[in-house]
mmCIF file with all atom_site columns, C-alpha atoms in Angstrom:
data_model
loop_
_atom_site.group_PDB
_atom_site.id
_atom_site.type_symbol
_atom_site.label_atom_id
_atom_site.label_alt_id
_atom_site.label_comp_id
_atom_site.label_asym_id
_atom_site.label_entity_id
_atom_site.label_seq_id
_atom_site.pdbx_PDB_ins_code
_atom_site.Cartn_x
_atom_site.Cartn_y
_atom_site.Cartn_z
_atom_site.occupancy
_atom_site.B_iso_or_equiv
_atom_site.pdbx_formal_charge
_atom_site.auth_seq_id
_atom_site.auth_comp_id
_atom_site.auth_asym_id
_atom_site.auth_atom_id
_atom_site.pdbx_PDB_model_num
ATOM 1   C CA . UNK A 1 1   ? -4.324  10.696  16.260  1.00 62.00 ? 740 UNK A CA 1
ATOM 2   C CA . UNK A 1 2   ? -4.503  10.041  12.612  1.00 83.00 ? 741 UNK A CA 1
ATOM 3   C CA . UNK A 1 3   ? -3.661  6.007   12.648  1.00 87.00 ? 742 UNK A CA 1
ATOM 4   C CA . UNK A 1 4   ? -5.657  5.415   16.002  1.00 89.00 ? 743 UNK A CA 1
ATOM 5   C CA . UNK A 1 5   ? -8.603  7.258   13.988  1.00 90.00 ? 744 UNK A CA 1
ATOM 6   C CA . UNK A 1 6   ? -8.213  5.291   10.731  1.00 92.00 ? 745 UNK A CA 1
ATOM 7   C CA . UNK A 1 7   ? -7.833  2.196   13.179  1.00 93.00 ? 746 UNK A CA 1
ATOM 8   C CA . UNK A 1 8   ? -11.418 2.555   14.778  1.00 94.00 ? 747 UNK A CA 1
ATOM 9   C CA . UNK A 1 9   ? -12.809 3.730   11.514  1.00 94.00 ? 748 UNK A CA 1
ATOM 10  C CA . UNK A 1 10  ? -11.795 0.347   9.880   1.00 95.00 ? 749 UNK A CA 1
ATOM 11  C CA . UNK A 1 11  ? -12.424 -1.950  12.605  1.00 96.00 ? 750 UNK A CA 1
ATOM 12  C CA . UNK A 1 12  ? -15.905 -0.195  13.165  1.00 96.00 ? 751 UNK A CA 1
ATOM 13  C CA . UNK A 1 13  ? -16.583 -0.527  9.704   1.00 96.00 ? 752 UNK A CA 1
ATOM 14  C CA . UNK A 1 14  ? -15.230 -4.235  9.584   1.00 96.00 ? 753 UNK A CA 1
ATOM 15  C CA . UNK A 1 15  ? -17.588 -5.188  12.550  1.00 97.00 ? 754 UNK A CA 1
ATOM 16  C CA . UNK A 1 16  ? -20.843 -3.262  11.550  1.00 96.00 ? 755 UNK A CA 1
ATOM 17  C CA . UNK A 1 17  ? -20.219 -5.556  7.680   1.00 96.00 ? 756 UNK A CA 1
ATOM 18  C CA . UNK A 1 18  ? -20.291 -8.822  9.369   1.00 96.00 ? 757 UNK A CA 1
ATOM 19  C CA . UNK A 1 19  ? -23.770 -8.039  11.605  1.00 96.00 ? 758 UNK A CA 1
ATOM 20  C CA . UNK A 1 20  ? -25.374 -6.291  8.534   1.00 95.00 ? 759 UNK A CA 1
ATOM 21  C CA . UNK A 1 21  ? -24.525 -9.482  6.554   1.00 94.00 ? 760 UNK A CA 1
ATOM 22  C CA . UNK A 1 22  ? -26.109 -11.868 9.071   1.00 95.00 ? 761 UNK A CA 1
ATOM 23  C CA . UNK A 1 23  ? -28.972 -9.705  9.885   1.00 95.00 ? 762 UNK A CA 1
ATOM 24  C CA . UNK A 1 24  ? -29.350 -9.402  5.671   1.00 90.00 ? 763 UNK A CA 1
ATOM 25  C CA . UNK A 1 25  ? -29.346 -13.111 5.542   1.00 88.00 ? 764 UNK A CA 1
ATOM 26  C CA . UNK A 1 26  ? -32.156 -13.623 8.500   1.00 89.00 ? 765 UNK A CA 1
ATOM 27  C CA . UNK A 1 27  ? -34.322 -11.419 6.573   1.00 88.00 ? 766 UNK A CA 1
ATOM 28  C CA . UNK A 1 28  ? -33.128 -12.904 3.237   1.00 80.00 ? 767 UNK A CA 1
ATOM 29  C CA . UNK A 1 29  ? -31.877 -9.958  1.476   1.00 82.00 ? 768 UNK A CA 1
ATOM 30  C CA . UNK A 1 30  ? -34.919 -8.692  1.052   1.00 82.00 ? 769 UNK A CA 1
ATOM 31  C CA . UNK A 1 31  ? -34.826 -5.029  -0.585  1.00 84.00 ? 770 UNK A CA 1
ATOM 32  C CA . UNK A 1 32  ? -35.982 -3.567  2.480   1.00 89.00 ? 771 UNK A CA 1
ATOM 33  C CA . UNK A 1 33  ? -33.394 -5.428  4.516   1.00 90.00 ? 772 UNK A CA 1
ATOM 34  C CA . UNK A 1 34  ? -30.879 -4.238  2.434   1.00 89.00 ? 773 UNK A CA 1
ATOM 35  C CA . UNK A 1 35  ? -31.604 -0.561  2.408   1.00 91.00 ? 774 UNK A CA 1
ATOM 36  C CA . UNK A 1 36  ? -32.106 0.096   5.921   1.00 95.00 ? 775 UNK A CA 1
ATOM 37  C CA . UNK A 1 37  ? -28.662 -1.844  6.960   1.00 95.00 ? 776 UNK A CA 1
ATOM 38  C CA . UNK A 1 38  ? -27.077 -0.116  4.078   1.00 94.00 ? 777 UNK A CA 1
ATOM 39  C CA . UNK A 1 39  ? -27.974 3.087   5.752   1.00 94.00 ? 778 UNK A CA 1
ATOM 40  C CA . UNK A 1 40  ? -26.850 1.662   9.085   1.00 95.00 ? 779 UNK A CA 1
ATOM 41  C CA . UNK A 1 41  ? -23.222 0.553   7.695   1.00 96.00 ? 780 UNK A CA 1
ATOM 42  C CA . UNK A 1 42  ? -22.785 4.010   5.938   1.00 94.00 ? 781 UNK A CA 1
ATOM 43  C CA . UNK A 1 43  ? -24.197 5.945   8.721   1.00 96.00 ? 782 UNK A CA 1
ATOM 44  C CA . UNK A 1 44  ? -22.088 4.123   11.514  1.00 96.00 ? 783 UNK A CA 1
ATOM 45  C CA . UNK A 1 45  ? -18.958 4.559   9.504   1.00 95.00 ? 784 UNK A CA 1
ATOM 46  C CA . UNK A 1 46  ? -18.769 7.951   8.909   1.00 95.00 ? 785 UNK A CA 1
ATOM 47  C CA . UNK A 1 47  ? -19.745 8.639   12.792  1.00 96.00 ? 786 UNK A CA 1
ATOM 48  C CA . UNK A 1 48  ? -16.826 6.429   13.740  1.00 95.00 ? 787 UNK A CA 1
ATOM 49  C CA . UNK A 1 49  ? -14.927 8.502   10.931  1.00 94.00 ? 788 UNK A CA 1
ATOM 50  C CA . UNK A 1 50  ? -16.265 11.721  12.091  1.00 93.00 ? 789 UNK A CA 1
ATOM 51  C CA . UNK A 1 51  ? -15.590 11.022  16.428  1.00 93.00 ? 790 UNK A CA 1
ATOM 52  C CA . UNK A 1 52  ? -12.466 9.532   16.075  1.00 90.00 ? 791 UNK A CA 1
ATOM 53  C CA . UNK A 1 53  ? -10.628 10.834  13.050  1.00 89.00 ? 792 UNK A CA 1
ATOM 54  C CA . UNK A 1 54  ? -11.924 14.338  11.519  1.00 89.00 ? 793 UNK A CA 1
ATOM 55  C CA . UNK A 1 55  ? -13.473 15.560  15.176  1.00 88.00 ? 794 UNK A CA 1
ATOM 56  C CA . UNK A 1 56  ? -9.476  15.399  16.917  1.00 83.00 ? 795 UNK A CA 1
ATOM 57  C CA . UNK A 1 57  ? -8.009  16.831  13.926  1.00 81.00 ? 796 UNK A CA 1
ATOM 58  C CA . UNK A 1 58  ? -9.896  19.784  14.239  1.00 82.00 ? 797 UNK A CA 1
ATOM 59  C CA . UNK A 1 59  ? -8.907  20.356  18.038  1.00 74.00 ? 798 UNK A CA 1
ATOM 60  C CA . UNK A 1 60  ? -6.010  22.368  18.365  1.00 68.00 ? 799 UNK A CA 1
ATOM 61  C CA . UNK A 1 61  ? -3.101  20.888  20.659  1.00 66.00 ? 800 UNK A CA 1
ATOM 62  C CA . UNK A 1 62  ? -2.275  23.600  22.981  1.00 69.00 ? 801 UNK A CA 1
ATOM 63  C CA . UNK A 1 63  ? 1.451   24.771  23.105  1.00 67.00 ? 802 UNK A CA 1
ATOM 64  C CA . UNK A 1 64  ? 1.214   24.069  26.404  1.00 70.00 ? 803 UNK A CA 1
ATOM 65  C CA . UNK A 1 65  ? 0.065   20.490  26.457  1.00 72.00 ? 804 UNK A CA 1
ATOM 66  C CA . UNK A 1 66  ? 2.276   19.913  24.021  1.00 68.00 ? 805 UNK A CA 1
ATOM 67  C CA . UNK A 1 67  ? 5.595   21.119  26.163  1.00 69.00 ? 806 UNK A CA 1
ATOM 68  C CA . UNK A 1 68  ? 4.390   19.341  28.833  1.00 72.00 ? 807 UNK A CA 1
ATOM 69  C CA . UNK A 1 69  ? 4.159   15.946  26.975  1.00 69.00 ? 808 UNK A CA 1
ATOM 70  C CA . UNK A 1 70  ? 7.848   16.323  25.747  1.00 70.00 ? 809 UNK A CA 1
ATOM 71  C CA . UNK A 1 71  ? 9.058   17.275  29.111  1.00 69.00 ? 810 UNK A CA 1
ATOM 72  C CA . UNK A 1 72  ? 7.000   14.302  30.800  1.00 69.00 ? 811 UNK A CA 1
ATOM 73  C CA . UNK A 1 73  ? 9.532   11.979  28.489  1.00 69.00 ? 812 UNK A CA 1
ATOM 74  C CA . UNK A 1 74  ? 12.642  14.095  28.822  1.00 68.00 ? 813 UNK A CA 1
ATOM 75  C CA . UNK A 1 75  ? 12.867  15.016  32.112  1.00 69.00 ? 814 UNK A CA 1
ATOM 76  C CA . UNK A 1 76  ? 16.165  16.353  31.936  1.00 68.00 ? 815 UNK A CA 1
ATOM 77  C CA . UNK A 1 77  ? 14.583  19.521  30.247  1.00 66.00 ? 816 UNK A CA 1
ATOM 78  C CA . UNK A 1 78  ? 13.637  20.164  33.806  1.00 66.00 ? 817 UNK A CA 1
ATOM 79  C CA . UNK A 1 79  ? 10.299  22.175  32.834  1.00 70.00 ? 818 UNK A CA 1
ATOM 80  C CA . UNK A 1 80  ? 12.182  24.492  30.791  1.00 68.00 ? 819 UNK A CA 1
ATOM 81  C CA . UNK A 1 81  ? 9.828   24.180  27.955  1.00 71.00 ? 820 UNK A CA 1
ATOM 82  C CA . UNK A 1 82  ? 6.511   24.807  30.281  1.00 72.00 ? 821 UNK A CA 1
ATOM 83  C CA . UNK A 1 83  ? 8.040   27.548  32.073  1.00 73.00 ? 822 UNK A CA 1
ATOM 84  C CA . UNK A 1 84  ? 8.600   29.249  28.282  1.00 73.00 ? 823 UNK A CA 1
ATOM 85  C CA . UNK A 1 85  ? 5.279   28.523  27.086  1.00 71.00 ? 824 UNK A CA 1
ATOM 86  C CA . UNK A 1 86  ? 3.825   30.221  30.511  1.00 70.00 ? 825 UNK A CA 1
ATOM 87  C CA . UNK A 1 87  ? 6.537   33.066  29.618  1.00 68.00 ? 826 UNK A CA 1
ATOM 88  C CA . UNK A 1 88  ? 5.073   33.748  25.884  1.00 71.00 ? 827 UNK A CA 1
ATOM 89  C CA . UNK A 1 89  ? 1.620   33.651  26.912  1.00 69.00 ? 828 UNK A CA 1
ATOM 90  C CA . UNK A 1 90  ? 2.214   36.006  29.784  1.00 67.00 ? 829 UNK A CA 1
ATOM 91  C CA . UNK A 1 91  ? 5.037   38.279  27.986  1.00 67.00 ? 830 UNK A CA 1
ATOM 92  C CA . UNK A 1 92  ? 1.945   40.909  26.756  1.00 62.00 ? 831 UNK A CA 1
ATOM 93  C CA . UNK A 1 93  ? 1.107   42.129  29.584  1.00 65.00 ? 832 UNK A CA 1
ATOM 94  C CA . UNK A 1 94  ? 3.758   41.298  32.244  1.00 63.00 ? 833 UNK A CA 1
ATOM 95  C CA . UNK A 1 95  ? 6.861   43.014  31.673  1.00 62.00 ? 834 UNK A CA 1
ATOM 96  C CA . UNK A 1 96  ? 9.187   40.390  33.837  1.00 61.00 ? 835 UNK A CA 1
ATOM 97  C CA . UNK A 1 97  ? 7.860   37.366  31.790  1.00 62.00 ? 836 UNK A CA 1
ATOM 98  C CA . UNK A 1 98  ? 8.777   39.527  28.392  1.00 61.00 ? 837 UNK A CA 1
ATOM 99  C CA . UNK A 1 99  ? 12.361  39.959  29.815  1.00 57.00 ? 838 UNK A CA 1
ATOM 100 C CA . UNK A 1 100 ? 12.886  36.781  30.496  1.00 60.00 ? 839 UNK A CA 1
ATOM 101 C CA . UNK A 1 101 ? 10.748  34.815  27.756  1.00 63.00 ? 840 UNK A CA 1
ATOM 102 C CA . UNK A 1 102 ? 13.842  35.147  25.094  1.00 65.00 ? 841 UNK A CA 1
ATOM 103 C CA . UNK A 1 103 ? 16.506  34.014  27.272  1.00 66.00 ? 842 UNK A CA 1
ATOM 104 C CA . UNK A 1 104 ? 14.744  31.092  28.482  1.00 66.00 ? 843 UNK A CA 1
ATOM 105 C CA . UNK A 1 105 ? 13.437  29.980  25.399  1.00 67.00 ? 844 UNK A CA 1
ATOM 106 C CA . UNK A 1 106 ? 16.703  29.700  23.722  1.00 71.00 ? 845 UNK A CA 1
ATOM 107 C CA . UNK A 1 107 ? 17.832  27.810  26.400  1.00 69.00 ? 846 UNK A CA 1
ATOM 108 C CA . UNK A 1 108 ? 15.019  25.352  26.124  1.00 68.00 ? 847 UNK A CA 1
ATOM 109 C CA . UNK A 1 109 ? 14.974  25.231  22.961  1.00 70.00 ? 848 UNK A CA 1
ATOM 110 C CA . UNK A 1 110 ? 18.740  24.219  22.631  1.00 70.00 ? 849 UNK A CA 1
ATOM 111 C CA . UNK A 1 111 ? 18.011  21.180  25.320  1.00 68.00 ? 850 UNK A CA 1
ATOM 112 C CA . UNK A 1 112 ? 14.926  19.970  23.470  1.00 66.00 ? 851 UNK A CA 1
ATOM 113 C CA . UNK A 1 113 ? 16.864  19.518  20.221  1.00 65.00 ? 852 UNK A CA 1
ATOM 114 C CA . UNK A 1 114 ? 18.623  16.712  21.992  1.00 64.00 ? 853 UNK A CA 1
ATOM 115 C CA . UNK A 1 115 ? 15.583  14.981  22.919  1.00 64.00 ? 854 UNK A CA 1
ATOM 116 C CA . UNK A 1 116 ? 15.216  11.949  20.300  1.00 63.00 ? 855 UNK A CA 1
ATOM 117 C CA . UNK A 1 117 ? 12.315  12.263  18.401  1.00 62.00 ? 856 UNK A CA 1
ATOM 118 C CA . UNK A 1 118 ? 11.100  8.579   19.107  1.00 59.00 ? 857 UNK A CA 1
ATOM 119 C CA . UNK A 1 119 ? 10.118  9.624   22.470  1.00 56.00 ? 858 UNK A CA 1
ATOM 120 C CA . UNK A 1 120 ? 8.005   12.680  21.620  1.00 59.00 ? 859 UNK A CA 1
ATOM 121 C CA . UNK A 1 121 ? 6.221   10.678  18.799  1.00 65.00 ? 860 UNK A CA 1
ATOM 122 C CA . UNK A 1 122 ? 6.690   6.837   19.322  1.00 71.00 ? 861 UNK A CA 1
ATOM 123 C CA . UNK A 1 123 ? 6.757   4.277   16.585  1.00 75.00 ? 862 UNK A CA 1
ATOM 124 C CA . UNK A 1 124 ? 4.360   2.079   17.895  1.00 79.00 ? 863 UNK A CA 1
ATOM 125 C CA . UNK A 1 125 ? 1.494   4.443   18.523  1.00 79.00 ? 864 UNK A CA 1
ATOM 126 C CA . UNK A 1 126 ? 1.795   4.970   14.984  1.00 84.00 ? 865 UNK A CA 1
ATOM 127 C CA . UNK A 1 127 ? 2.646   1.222   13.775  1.00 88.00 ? 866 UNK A CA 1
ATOM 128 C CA . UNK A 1 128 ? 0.271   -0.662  15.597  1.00 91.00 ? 867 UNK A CA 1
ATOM 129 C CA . UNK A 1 129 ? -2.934  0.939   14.665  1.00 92.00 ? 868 UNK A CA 1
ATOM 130 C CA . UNK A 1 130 ? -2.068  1.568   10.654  1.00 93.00 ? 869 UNK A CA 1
ATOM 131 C CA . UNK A 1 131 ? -1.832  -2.665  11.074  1.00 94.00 ? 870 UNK A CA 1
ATOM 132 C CA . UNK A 1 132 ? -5.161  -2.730  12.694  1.00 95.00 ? 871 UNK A CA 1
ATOM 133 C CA . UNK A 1 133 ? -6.506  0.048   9.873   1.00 94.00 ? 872 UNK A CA 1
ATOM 134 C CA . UNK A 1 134 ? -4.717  -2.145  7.074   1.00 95.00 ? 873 UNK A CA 1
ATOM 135 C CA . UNK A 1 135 ? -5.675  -5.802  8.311   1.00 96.00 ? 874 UNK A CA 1
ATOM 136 C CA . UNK A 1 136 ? -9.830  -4.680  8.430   1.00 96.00 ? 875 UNK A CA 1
ATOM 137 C CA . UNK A 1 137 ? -9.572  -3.172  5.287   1.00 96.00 ? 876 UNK A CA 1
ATOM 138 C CA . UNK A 1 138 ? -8.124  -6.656  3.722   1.00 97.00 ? 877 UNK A CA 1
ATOM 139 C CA . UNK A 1 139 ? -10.780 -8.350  5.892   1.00 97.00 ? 878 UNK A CA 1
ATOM 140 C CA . UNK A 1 140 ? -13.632 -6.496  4.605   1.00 96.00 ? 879 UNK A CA 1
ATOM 141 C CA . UNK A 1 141 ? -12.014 -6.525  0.355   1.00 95.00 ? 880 UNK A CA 1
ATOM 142 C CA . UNK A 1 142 ? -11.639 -10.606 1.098   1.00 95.00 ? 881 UNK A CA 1
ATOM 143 C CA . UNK A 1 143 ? -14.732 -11.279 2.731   1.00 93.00 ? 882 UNK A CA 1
ATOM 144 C CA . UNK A 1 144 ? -16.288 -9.609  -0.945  1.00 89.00 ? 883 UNK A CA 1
ATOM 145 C CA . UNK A 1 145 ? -14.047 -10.643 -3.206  1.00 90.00 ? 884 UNK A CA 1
ATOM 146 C CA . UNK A 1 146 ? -13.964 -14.360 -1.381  1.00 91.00 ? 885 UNK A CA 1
ATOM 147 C CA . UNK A 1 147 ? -15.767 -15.155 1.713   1.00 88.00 ? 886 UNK A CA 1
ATOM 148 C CA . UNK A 1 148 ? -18.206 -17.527 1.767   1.00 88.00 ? 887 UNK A CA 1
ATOM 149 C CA . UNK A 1 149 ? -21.517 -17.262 -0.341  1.00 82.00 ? 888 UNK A CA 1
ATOM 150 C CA . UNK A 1 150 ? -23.554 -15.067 1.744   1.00 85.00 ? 889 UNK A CA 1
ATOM 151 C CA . UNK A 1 151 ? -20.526 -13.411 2.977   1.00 91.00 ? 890 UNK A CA 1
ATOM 152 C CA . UNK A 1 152 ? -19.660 -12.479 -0.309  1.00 88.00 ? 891 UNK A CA 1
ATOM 153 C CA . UNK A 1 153 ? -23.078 -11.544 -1.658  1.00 87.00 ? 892 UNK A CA 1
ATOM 154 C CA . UNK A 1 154 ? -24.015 -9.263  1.274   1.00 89.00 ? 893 UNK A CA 1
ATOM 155 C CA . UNK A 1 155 ? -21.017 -7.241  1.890   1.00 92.00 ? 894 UNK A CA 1
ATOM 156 C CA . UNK A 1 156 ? -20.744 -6.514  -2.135  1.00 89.00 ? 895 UNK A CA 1
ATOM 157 C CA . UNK A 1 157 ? -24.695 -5.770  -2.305  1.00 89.00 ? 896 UNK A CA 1
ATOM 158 C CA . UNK A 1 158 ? -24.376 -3.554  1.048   1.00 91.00 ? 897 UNK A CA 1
ATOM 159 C CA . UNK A 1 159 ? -21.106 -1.703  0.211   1.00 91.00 ? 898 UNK A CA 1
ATOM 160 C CA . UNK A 1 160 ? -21.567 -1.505  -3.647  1.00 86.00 ? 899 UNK A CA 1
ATOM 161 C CA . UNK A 1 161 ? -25.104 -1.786  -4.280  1.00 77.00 ? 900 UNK A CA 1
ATOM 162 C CA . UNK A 1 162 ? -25.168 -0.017  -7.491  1.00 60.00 ? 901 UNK A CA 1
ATOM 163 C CA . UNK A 1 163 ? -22.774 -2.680  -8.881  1.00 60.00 ? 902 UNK A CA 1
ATOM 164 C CA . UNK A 1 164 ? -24.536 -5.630  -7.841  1.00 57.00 ? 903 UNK A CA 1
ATOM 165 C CA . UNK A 1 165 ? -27.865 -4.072  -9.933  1.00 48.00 ? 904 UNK A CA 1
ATOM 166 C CA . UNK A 1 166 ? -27.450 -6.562  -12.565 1.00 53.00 ? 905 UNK A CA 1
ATOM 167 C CA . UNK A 1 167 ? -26.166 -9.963  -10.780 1.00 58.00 ? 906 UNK A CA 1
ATOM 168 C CA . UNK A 1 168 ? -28.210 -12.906 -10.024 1.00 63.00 ? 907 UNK A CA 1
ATOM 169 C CA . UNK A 1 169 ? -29.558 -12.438 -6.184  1.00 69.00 ? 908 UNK A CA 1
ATOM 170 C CA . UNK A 1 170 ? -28.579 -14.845 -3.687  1.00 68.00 ? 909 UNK A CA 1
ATOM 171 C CA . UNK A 1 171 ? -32.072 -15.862 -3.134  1.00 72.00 ? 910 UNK A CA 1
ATOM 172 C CA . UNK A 1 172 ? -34.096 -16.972 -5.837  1.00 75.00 ? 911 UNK A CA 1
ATOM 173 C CA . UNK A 1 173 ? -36.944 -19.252 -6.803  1.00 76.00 ? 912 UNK A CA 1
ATOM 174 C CA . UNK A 1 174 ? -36.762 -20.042 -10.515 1.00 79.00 ? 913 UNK A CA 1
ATOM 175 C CA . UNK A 1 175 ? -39.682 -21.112 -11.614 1.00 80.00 ? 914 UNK A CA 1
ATOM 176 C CA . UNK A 1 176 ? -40.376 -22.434 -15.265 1.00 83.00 ? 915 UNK A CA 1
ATOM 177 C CA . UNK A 1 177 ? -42.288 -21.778 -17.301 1.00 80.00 ? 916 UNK A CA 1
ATOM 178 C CA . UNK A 1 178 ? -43.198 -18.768 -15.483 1.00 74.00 ? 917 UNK A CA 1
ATOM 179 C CA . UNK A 1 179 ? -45.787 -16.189 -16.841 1.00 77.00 ? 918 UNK A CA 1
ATOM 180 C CA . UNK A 1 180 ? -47.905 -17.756 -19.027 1.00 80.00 ? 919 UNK A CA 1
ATOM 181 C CA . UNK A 1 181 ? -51.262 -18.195 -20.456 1.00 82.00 ? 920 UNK A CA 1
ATOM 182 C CA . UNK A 1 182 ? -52.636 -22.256 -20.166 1.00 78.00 ? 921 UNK A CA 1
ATOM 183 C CA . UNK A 1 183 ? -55.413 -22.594 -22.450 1.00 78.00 ? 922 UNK A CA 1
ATOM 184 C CA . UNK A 1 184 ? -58.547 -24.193 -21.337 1.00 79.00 ? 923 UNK A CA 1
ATOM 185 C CA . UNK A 1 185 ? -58.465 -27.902 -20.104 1.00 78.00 ? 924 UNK A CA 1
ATOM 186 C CA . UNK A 1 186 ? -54.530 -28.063 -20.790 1.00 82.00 ? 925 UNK A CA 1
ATOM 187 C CA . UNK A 1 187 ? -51.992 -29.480 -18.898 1.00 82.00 ? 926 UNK A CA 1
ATOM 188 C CA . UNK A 1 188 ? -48.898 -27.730 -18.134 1.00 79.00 ? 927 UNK A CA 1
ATOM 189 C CA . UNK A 1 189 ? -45.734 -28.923 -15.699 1.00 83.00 ? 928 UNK A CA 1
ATOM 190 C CA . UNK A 1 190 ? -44.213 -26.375 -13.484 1.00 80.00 ? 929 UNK A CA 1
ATOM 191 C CA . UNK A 1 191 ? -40.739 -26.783 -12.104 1.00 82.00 ? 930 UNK A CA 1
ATOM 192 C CA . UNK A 1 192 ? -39.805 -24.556 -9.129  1.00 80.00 ? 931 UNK A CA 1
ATOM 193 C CA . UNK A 1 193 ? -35.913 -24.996 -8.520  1.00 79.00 ? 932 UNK A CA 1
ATOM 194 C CA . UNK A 1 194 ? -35.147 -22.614 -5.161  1.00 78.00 ? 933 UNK A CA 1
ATOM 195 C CA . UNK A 1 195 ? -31.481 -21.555 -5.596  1.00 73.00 ? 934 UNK A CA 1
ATOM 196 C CA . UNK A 1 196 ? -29.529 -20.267 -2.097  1.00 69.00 ? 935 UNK A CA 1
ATOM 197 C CA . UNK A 1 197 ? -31.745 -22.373 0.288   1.00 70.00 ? 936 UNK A CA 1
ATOM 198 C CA . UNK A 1 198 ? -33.844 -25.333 0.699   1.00 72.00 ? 937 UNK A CA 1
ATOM 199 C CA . UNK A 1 199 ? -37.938 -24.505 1.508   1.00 76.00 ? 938 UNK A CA 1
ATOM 200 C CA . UNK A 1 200 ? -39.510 -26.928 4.030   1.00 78.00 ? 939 UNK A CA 1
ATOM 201 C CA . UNK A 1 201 ? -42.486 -27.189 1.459   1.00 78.00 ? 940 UNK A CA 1
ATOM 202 C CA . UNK A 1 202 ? -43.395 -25.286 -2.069  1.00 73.00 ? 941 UNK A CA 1
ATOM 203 C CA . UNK A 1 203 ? -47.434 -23.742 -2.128  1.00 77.00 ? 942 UNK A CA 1
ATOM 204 C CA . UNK A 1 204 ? -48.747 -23.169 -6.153  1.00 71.00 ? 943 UNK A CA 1
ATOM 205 C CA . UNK A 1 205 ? -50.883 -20.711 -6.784  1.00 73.00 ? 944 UNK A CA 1
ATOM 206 C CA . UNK A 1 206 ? -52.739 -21.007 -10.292 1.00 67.00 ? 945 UNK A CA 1
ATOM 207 C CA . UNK A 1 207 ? -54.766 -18.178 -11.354 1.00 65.00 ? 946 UNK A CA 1
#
């Protein structure tokens, strides 16, 4: 339960960081942009986190679920481990099922110990998705550490926000000199160098 869990948790949260990156860049990072698919990322996550991981780790297996799983894959217990289970559960307030309950159990209990444990609990379930879990995770640290530009910039600004505060935004229009005062009948050259992507056409406004 716990590696299927981490598994959907990490691919969820792999999937929802590429579409908040391309939806980021269609709205160009704008602050707004950012914020509300930060809060989608986050909020998605910990849903995934909470349904599939914390939410069937808080459900009790049953004992007798559980017998019946081990005697589906040894049948040679021959539903000595149900019948037991039924026993216990009955052995309060029928006097038969107390009789017999120890005997029974004992019995069961000394066939089950020969069952390997690979079949009760197998490998693979266990294996495959801690590789899925593992190989999202790597995804998601490469596509900040080195995807491509936007790639890069958006999952770091929508994971880590907070320590992206103080680097250069993806988007930018540079513009020199910037805020000044041009005294009367002056001439001044502005330079407007967009960094991140290419405008169809530049409007000045002069105040």
């Amino acid at each position: 339960v716990t590696a299927r869990g981490l598994a959907f948790a990490s691919v969820a949260a792999l999937l929802l960081t590429v579409a908040a990156v391309l939806l980021a860049n269609a709205w160009r990072v704008s602050n707004g942009a950012v914020i509300f698919l930060r809060s989608v990322l986050w909020i998605g996550t910990i849903a995934v986190i909470v349904l599939f991981l914390v939410r069937p780790l808080l459900e009790r297996l049953s004992d007798a679920r559980l017998a019946r799983s081990i005697e589906e894959k040894n049948p040679h217990l021959q539903d000595r481990l149900v019948t037991a289970v039924h026993l216990a559960e009955q052995r309060e307030t029928d006097a038969n099922a107390k009789l017999f309950h120890g005997i029974l159990a004992e019995d069961a209990l000394s066939r089950a110990a020969s069952a390997p444990p690979d079949l009760v609990i197998e490998p693979r379930k266990i294996f495959r998705p801690m590789v899925w879990a593992v190989s999202a995770l790597a995804v998601i640290l490469l596509l900040g550490f080195f995807g491509p530009g936007v790639f890069r910039y958006g999952t770091r600004v929508l994971w880590v926000g907070w320590a992206q505060a103080k680097s250069n935004p993806f988007y930018e229009l540079r513009v020199t000199p910037g805020d000044i005062v041009v005294g009367r009948n002056t001439d001044q050259e502005v330079n407007a160098q967009p960094l991140g992507f290419l405008p169809n056409s530049v409007r000045l406004f002069v105040l």
